[in-house]
Tab-separated table of C-alpha atoms in Angstrom:
chain	number	residue	atom	x	y	z
A	187	MET	CA	-18.401	-21.063	-113.171
A	188	ALA	CA	-21.161	-22.653	-114.662
A	189	PRO	CA	-23.629	-20.299	-116.363
A	190	VAL	CA	-26.659	-19.142	-114.227
A	191	GLY	CA	-29.797	-17.890	-115.656
A	192	VAL	CA	-30.984	-14.548	-113.780
A	193	VAL	CA	-34.527	-12.913	-113.855
A	194	ASP	CA	-35.307	-9.435	-112.448
A	195	VAL	CA	-38.961	-8.786	-111.611
A	196	GLY	CA	-39.750	-5.006	-111.223
A	197	GLY	CA	-43.353	-3.453	-110.892
A	198	GLY	CA	-43.486	-2.638	-114.831
A	199	HIS	CA	-40.854	-4.939	-116.326
A	200	VAL	CA	-39.225	-8.255	-116.362
A	201	THR	CA	-35.591	-8.709	-117.493
A	202	ALA	CA	-33.769	-11.922	-117.955
A	203	GLY	CA	-30.337	-12.994	-118.995
A	204	ILE	CA	-27.223	-15.309	-118.467
A	205	VAL	CA	-24.350	-14.606	-116.358
A	206	THR	CA	-21.012	-16.439	-117.062
A	207	ASP	CA	-17.830	-15.685	-115.113
A	208	GLY	CA	-19.453	-12.471	-113.792
A	209	ARG	CA	-20.476	-11.306	-117.453
A	210	LEU	CA	-24.136	-10.783	-118.315
A	211	GLY	CA	-25.223	-11.798	-121.799
A	212	HIS	CA	-28.332	-12.885	-123.772
A	213	GLU	CA	-30.296	-10.111	-121.981
A	214	HIS	CA	-34.108	-9.994	-122.661
A	215	ARG	CA	-36.634	-7.524	-121.447
A	216	THR	CA	-40.308	-7.112	-121.616
A	217	THR	CA	-42.874	-4.665	-120.034
A	218	LEU	CA	-45.174	-5.956	-117.405
A	219	ASP	CA	-48.721	-4.998	-116.045
A	220	PRO	CA	-48.725	-5.945	-112.488
A	221	HIS	CA	-52.513	-5.771	-112.296
A	222	ALA	CA	-52.988	-8.011	-115.429
A	223	PRO	CA	-54.807	-11.567	-115.035
A	224	ARG	CA	-52.853	-14.388	-113.998
A	225	ASP	CA	-52.382	-16.047	-117.340
A	226	ASP	CA	-50.982	-12.929	-118.805
A	227	LEU	CA	-48.669	-12.172	-115.956
A	228	LEU	CA	-47.301	-15.683	-115.984
A	229	ALA	CA	-46.554	-15.377	-119.665
A	230	ARG	CA	-44.827	-12.015	-119.286
A	231	LEU	CA	-42.887	-13.275	-116.297
A	232	THR	CA	-41.272	-16.174	-118.023
A	233	ALA	CA	-40.850	-15.137	-121.495
A	234	PRO	CA	-37.641	-13.234	-121.207
A	235	ALA	CA	-36.045	-16.039	-119.481
A	236	SER	CA	-37.252	-18.390	-122.121
A	237	ASP	CA	-36.003	-16.190	-124.801
A	238	ALA	CA	-32.515	-15.981	-123.023
A	239	ALA	CA	-32.381	-19.743	-122.960
A	240	ARG	CA	-33.147	-20.000	-126.563
A	241	ALA	CA	-30.400	-17.275	-127.469
A	242	SER	CA	-27.791	-19.297	-125.663
A	243	LEU	CA	-28.594	-22.555	-127.501
A	244	ALA	CA	-28.642	-20.491	-130.863
A	245	ALA	CA	-25.080	-19.178	-130.039
A	246	GLY	CA	-23.869	-22.827	-129.387
A	247	ARG	CA	-23.761	-22.661	-125.854
A	248	PRO	CA	-25.921	-24.631	-123.319
A	249	ALA	CA	-28.935	-23.335	-121.620
A	250	PRO	CA	-28.523	-22.749	-117.855
A	251	THR	CA	-29.659	-25.565	-115.699
A	252	ARG	CA	-30.128	-23.228	-112.689
A	253	TRP	CA	-31.915	-20.091	-112.530
A	254	VAL	CA	-32.406	-17.309	-109.857
A	255	VAL	CA	-35.314	-14.894	-109.937
A	256	ALA	CA	-35.297	-11.636	-108.121
A	257	LEU	CA	-38.382	-10.016	-106.939
A	258	PRO	CA	-39.848	-7.898	-104.317
A	259	GLY	CA	-41.831	-9.166	-101.354
A	260	PRO	CA	-43.758	-9.893	-99.473
A	261	PHE	CA	-43.019	-13.367	-100.931
A	262	ASP	CA	-42.033	-16.688	-99.515
A	263	TYR	CA	-38.650	-17.137	-101.213
A	264	GLU	CA	-38.176	-20.640	-100.218
A	265	ALA	CA	-41.524	-21.910	-101.227
A	266	GLY	CA	-41.651	-19.866	-104.209
A	267	SER	CA	-44.967	-18.234	-103.840
A	268	GLY	CA	-46.366	-15.016	-102.376
A	269	SER	CA	-49.521	-13.584	-100.760
A	270	PHE	CA	-48.638	-10.130	-102.205
A	271	VAL	CA	-50.881	-8.849	-99.375
A	272	GLY	CA	-50.518	-5.056	-98.792
A	273	VAL	CA	-49.010	-4.084	-102.149
A	274	ASP	CA	-50.839	-2.594	-104.924
A	275	LYS	CA	-49.537	-5.247	-107.659
A	276	PHE	CA	-49.408	-9.034	-108.550
A	277	ALA	CA	-52.647	-9.853	-106.794
A	278	ALA	CA	-53.424	-12.379	-109.383
A	279	LEU	CA	-50.512	-14.419	-108.361
A	280	ALA	CA	-51.411	-14.998	-104.770
A	281	GLY	CA	-50.718	-18.441	-103.925
A	282	VAL	CA	-49.596	-19.536	-107.260
A	283	ASP	CA	-46.266	-21.778	-107.326
A	284	LEU	CA	-43.957	-19.646	-109.457
A	285	ARG	CA	-41.113	-22.105	-109.075
A	286	ALA	CA	-43.032	-24.669	-110.903
A	287	ARG	CA	-44.378	-22.175	-113.449
A	288	PHE	CA	-40.723	-21.053	-114.218
A	289	GLU	CA	-39.580	-24.805	-114.480
A	290	GLU	CA	-42.334	-25.752	-116.812
A	291	ALA	CA	-41.768	-22.526	-119.046
A	292	LEU	CA	-37.874	-23.217	-119.068
A	293	GLY	CA	-38.065	-27.125	-119.254
A	294	THR	CA	-35.779	-27.517	-116.303
A	295	ALA	CA	-35.293	-30.007	-113.620
A	296	PRO	CA	-37.368	-29.729	-110.015
A	297	ALA	CA	-35.635	-27.475	-107.728
A	298	SER	CA	-33.433	-25.631	-110.374
A	299	VAL	CA	-35.193	-22.307	-109.902
A	300	ARG	CA	-34.483	-20.284	-106.607
A	301	PHE	CA	-35.934	-16.916	-105.526
A	302	VAL	CA	-34.108	-13.829	-103.815
A	303	ASN	CA	-35.371	-10.619	-102.716
A	304	ASP	CA	-34.638	-7.822	-105.381
A	305	ALA	CA	-33.125	-5.630	-103.060
A	306	VAL	CA	-30.711	-8.299	-101.561
A	307	ALA	CA	-29.818	-9.115	-105.248
A	308	TYR	CA	-29.296	-5.473	-106.226
A	309	ALA	CA	-27.047	-5.116	-103.059
A	310	VAL	CA	-24.919	-8.154	-103.886
A	311	GLY	CA	-24.450	-7.086	-107.351
A	312	GLU	CA	-23.215	-3.643	-106.184
A	313	TRP	CA	-20.843	-5.056	-103.565
A	314	PRO	CA	-17.781	-6.477	-105.598
A	315	SER	CA	-17.168	-3.836	-108.156
A	316	GLY	CA	-20.188	-1.315	-108.184
A	317	ALA	CA	-20.923	1.307	-105.630
A	318	GLY	CA	-20.127	-1.070	-102.626
A	319	ALA	CA	-16.524	-1.317	-103.684
A	320	GLY	CA	-16.056	-4.384	-101.357
A	321	ALA	CA	-17.164	-2.331	-97.998
A	322	SER	CA	-16.902	-4.737	-95.195
A	323	ARG	CA	-20.412	-3.565	-93.850
A	324	MET	CA	-22.736	-2.047	-96.391
A	325	ILE	CA	-26.416	-1.120	-96.208
A	326	CYS	CA	-28.279	-1.158	-99.564
A	327	LEU	CA	-31.539	0.917	-100.220
A	328	THR	CA	-33.942	0.628	-103.185
A	329	LEU	CA	-36.258	3.410	-103.469
A	330	GLY	CA	-39.224	3.320	-105.626
A	331	THR	CA	-42.974	2.563	-104.759
A	332	GLY	CA	-41.614	0.966	-101.619
A	333	VAL	CA	-38.326	0.873	-99.744
A	334	GLY	CA	-36.366	-2.236	-100.281
A	335	SER	CA	-33.075	-2.934	-98.155
A	336	ALA	CA	-30.136	-5.377	-97.663
A	337	PHE	CA	-27.581	-5.543	-95.069
A	338	LEU	CA	-24.241	-7.154	-96.360
A	339	VAL	CA	-21.215	-8.244	-94.177
A	340	ASP	CA	-18.254	-9.050	-96.547
A	341	GLY	CA	-20.679	-9.293	-99.306
A	342	ARG	CA	-23.119	-11.589	-97.863
A	343	PRO	CA	-26.532	-10.705	-96.874
A	344	VAL	CA	-27.450	-10.869	-92.957
A	345	SER	CA	-30.884	-10.727	-91.566
A	346	ASP	CA	-30.104	-10.002	-87.773
A	347	GLY	CA	-27.458	-8.755	-85.522
A	348	PRO	CA	-26.970	-5.188	-84.351
A	349	GLY	CA	-28.468	-2.336	-86.241
A	350	VAL	CA	-30.404	-4.842	-88.598
A	351	PRO	CA	-34.147	-4.555	-88.378
A	352	SER	CA	-36.239	-7.455	-88.694
A	353	ASP	CA	-35.003	-9.645	-91.574
A	354	GLY	CA	-33.166	-6.763	-92.799
A	355	ASN	CA	-36.307	-4.942	-93.814
A	356	VAL	CA	-36.018	-1.258	-93.212
A	357	HIS	CA	-39.525	-0.666	-94.378
A	358	THR	CA	-40.447	-1.892	-90.776
A	359	LEU	CA	-38.984	1.373	-89.395
A	360	THR	CA	-41.283	4.391	-88.374
A	361	VAL	CA	-41.405	7.849	-88.753
A	362	GLU	CA	-43.337	9.754	-86.043
A	363	GLY	CA	-45.133	6.490	-85.345
A	364	ARG	CA	-45.901	5.627	-88.896
A	365	PRO	CA	-44.616	2.965	-91.363
A	366	LEU	CA	-41.471	4.444	-93.010
A	367	GLU	CA	-43.236	3.949	-96.354
A	368	GLU	CA	-45.993	6.451	-95.497
A	369	THR	CA	-43.345	9.360	-95.536
A	370	VAL	CA	-40.472	7.915	-97.949
A	371	SER	CA	-41.747	6.294	-101.128
A	372	THR	CA	-42.614	7.463	-104.617
A	373	PRO	CA	-46.446	7.623	-103.826
A	374	ALA	CA	-45.585	9.543	-100.325
A	375	LEU	CA	-43.348	12.195	-101.893
A	376	ARG	CA	-46.006	12.679	-104.807
A	377	ARG	CA	-48.626	13.049	-102.092
A	378	ARG	CA	-46.740	15.567	-100.044
A	379	PHE	CA	-46.039	17.747	-103.120
A	380	THR	CA	-49.723	17.502	-104.160
A	381	LEU	CA	-50.899	18.638	-100.749
A	382	ARG	CA	-48.672	21.618	-100.918
A	383	THR	CA	-49.290	22.748	-104.526
A	384	GLY	CA	-52.483	20.933	-105.818
A	385	ASP	CA	-50.383	19.579	-108.919
A	386	ALA	CA	-50.009	15.648	-109.294
A	387	LEU	CA	-46.490	15.431	-110.684
A	388	THR	CA	-44.244	12.393	-110.910
A	389	VAL	CA	-41.229	12.180	-108.742
A	390	GLU	CA	-38.791	12.737	-111.648
A	391	ARG	CA	-40.725	16.103	-112.420
A	392	ILE	CA	-40.518	17.160	-108.765
A	393	CYS	CA	-36.843	16.472	-108.423
A	394	ALA	CA	-36.313	18.501	-111.882
A	395	LEU	CA	-38.291	21.445	-110.186
A	396	ALA	CA	-35.929	21.099	-107.117
A	397	ARG	CA	-32.998	21.122	-109.296
A	398	ALA	CA	-34.123	24.249	-110.993
A	399	GLY	CA	-34.773	26.050	-107.598
A	400	ASP	CA	-38.413	25.606	-106.883
A	401	SER	CA	-38.729	26.269	-103.125
A	402	VAL	CA	-41.768	23.804	-102.577
A	403	ALA	CA	-40.139	20.910	-104.467
A	404	SER	CA	-36.981	21.477	-102.706
A	405	GLU	CA	-38.715	21.467	-99.215
A	406	VAL	CA	-40.623	18.358	-100.110
A	407	VAL	CA	-37.576	16.457	-101.431
A	408	THR	CA	-35.318	17.606	-98.402
A	409	ALA	CA	-38.076	16.857	-95.881
A	410	THR	CA	-38.523	13.330	-97.389
A	411	PHE	CA	-34.873	12.229	-97.534
A	412	THR	CA	-33.961	13.823	-94.361
A	413	ALA	CA	-36.746	11.649	-92.738
A	414	LEU	CA	-35.223	8.563	-94.390
A	415	GLY	CA	-31.930	9.445	-93.159
A	416	ASP	CA	-33.063	10.086	-89.287
A	417	ALA	CA	-34.893	6.841	-89.526
A	418	LEU	CA	-31.977	4.941	-90.772
A	419	ARG	CA	-29.358	6.480	-88.638
A	420	PRO	CA	-29.581	4.257	-85.651
A	421	CYS	CA	-29.282	1.211	-87.886
A	422	VAL	CA	-26.238	2.783	-89.641
A	423	ASP	CA	-24.525	3.546	-86.509
A	424	ALA	CA	-25.163	0.184	-84.758
A	425	PHE	CA	-24.476	-1.888	-87.796
A	426	GLY	CA	-21.025	0.166	-88.364
A	427	ALA	CA	-21.879	0.608	-91.958
A	428	GLU	CA	-18.898	1.937	-94.200
A	429	ALA	CA	-21.288	2.586	-97.063
A	430	VAL	CA	-24.815	3.296	-97.824
A	431	VAL	CA	-25.706	2.433	-101.480
A	432	VAL	CA	-28.886	3.749	-102.915
A	433	GLY	CA	-30.614	2.264	-105.934
A	434	GLY	CA	-33.999	2.361	-107.666
A	435	GLY	CA	-35.700	5.058	-109.711
A	436	VAL	CA	-35.297	7.827	-107.290
A	437	SER	CA	-31.653	7.510	-107.124
A	438	ARG	CA	-31.609	8.761	-110.796
A	439	SER	CA	-32.084	12.073	-109.179
A	440	TRP	CA	-29.111	11.809	-106.728
A	441	ASP	CA	-27.886	15.405	-107.303
A	442	VAL	CA	-31.058	16.566	-105.257
A	443	VAL	CA	-31.801	13.751	-102.954
A	444	GLY	CA	-28.222	12.594	-102.127
A	445	ALA	CA	-27.416	15.709	-100.010
A	446	PRO	CA	-30.192	15.726	-97.498
A	447	LEU	CA	-29.984	12.125	-97.153
A	448	ALA	CA	-26.170	12.067	-96.538
A	449	ALA	CA	-26.479	14.952	-94.006
A	450	SER	CA	-28.930	13.096	-91.893
A	451	LEU	CA	-26.983	10.060	-91.742
A	452	GLY	CA	-24.204	12.017	-90.546
A	453	GLN	CA	-21.783	11.581	-93.444
A	454	GLY	CA	-18.509	13.102	-92.310
A	455	GLY	CA	-20.246	14.705	-89.317
A	456	PRO	CA	-19.684	14.411	-85.531
A	457	GLY	CA	-20.529	10.920	-84.218
A	458	SER	CA	-20.674	9.281	-87.556
A	459	THR	CA	-19.223	6.081	-88.533
A	460	PRO	CA	-15.692	6.945	-89.701
A	461	GLY	CA	-15.183	6.718	-93.314
A	462	LEU	CA	-18.917	6.481	-94.107
A	463	VAL	CA	-19.961	6.956	-97.549
A	464	VAL	CA	-23.545	7.524	-98.970
A	465	VAL	CA	-23.575	6.898	-102.851
A	466	PRO	CA	-25.969	5.810	-105.510
A	467	GLY	CA	-25.584	2.702	-107.272
A	468	THR	CA	-23.500	2.429	-110.199
A	469	LEU	CA	-24.648	-0.515	-112.138
A	470	GLY	CA	-28.163	0.163	-112.703
A	471	ASP	CA	-30.628	-2.470	-114.163
A	472	HIS	CA	-27.642	-4.858	-114.219
A	473	ALA	CA	-27.191	-4.830	-110.345
A	474	PRO	CA	-29.863	-7.327	-109.575
A	475	LEU	CA	-29.190	-9.603	-112.587
A	476	LEU	CA	-25.379	-9.744	-111.590
A	477	GLY	CA	-26.147	-9.857	-107.962
A	478	ALA	CA	-28.638	-12.794	-108.401
A	479	ALA	CA	-25.907	-14.996	-109.906
A	480	ARG	CA	-23.388	-14.178	-107.344
A	481	TRP	CA	-25.996	-14.896	-104.616
A	482	ALA	CA	-26.548	-18.237	-106.221
A	483	GLU	CA	-22.701	-18.871	-105.893
A	484	GLN	CA	-22.545	-18.001	-102.337
A	485	GLY	CA	-24.839	-20.841	-101.667
């Protein structure tokens, strides 16, 4: 297959590389301030892709003629621009034609740059050889400042059907009448811990305390991921999921978050989907890059 340039945009980083025959090369990464002015943001967004293209040329290989950019919503992936309403980042990019900006920076032809939701890219990356292990029906969650999601059938994302919430977005689900992300997200977990203790700690630190046996941290973590499982369980059952794969920063503390999530999803319990597995992603930061390229090949 022809090489595909790939870009993964996170809340604090941008990574780019070139995928050829399923292998990632010429990887470049830079930090990102999502609250920076527009010109600074645009320069940071496009720099790793330009660096990867130059590295390919320096190695005697052609630069990609097509690129896929994975980034979080709210975003109009067809139009290549977003409003970013309701999220605390990228406000300076509201209404900006990012497709045109990437094509200008990369010197590529019109319509050579496509966009995909980052959770979808992560899921498609994990499906063939990562944690998804070729599951016929797979749900992927990316947990961080928000909750991203994707539903795959035989490795292809779907946005409707039994058990699939609107456009495949689980953040539209509710917990006790409130949006899911008010209960299950990095800010929500930190807020719950602070209300109990008065201490403002990172999620990583809260999970470390839970790992060490701290009762409050354990209760907060258990309550948070039990709530996630309870909200998601109807989707898992109706969709007939064989695997629920979890990525994002929170998944790095799987030893403390995995058990309450798996239990509330009914892994191995009565009435659960036979053979359901609930597992962390295995490809890490490479999942959305490899997935973006595979998504491009899917058409």
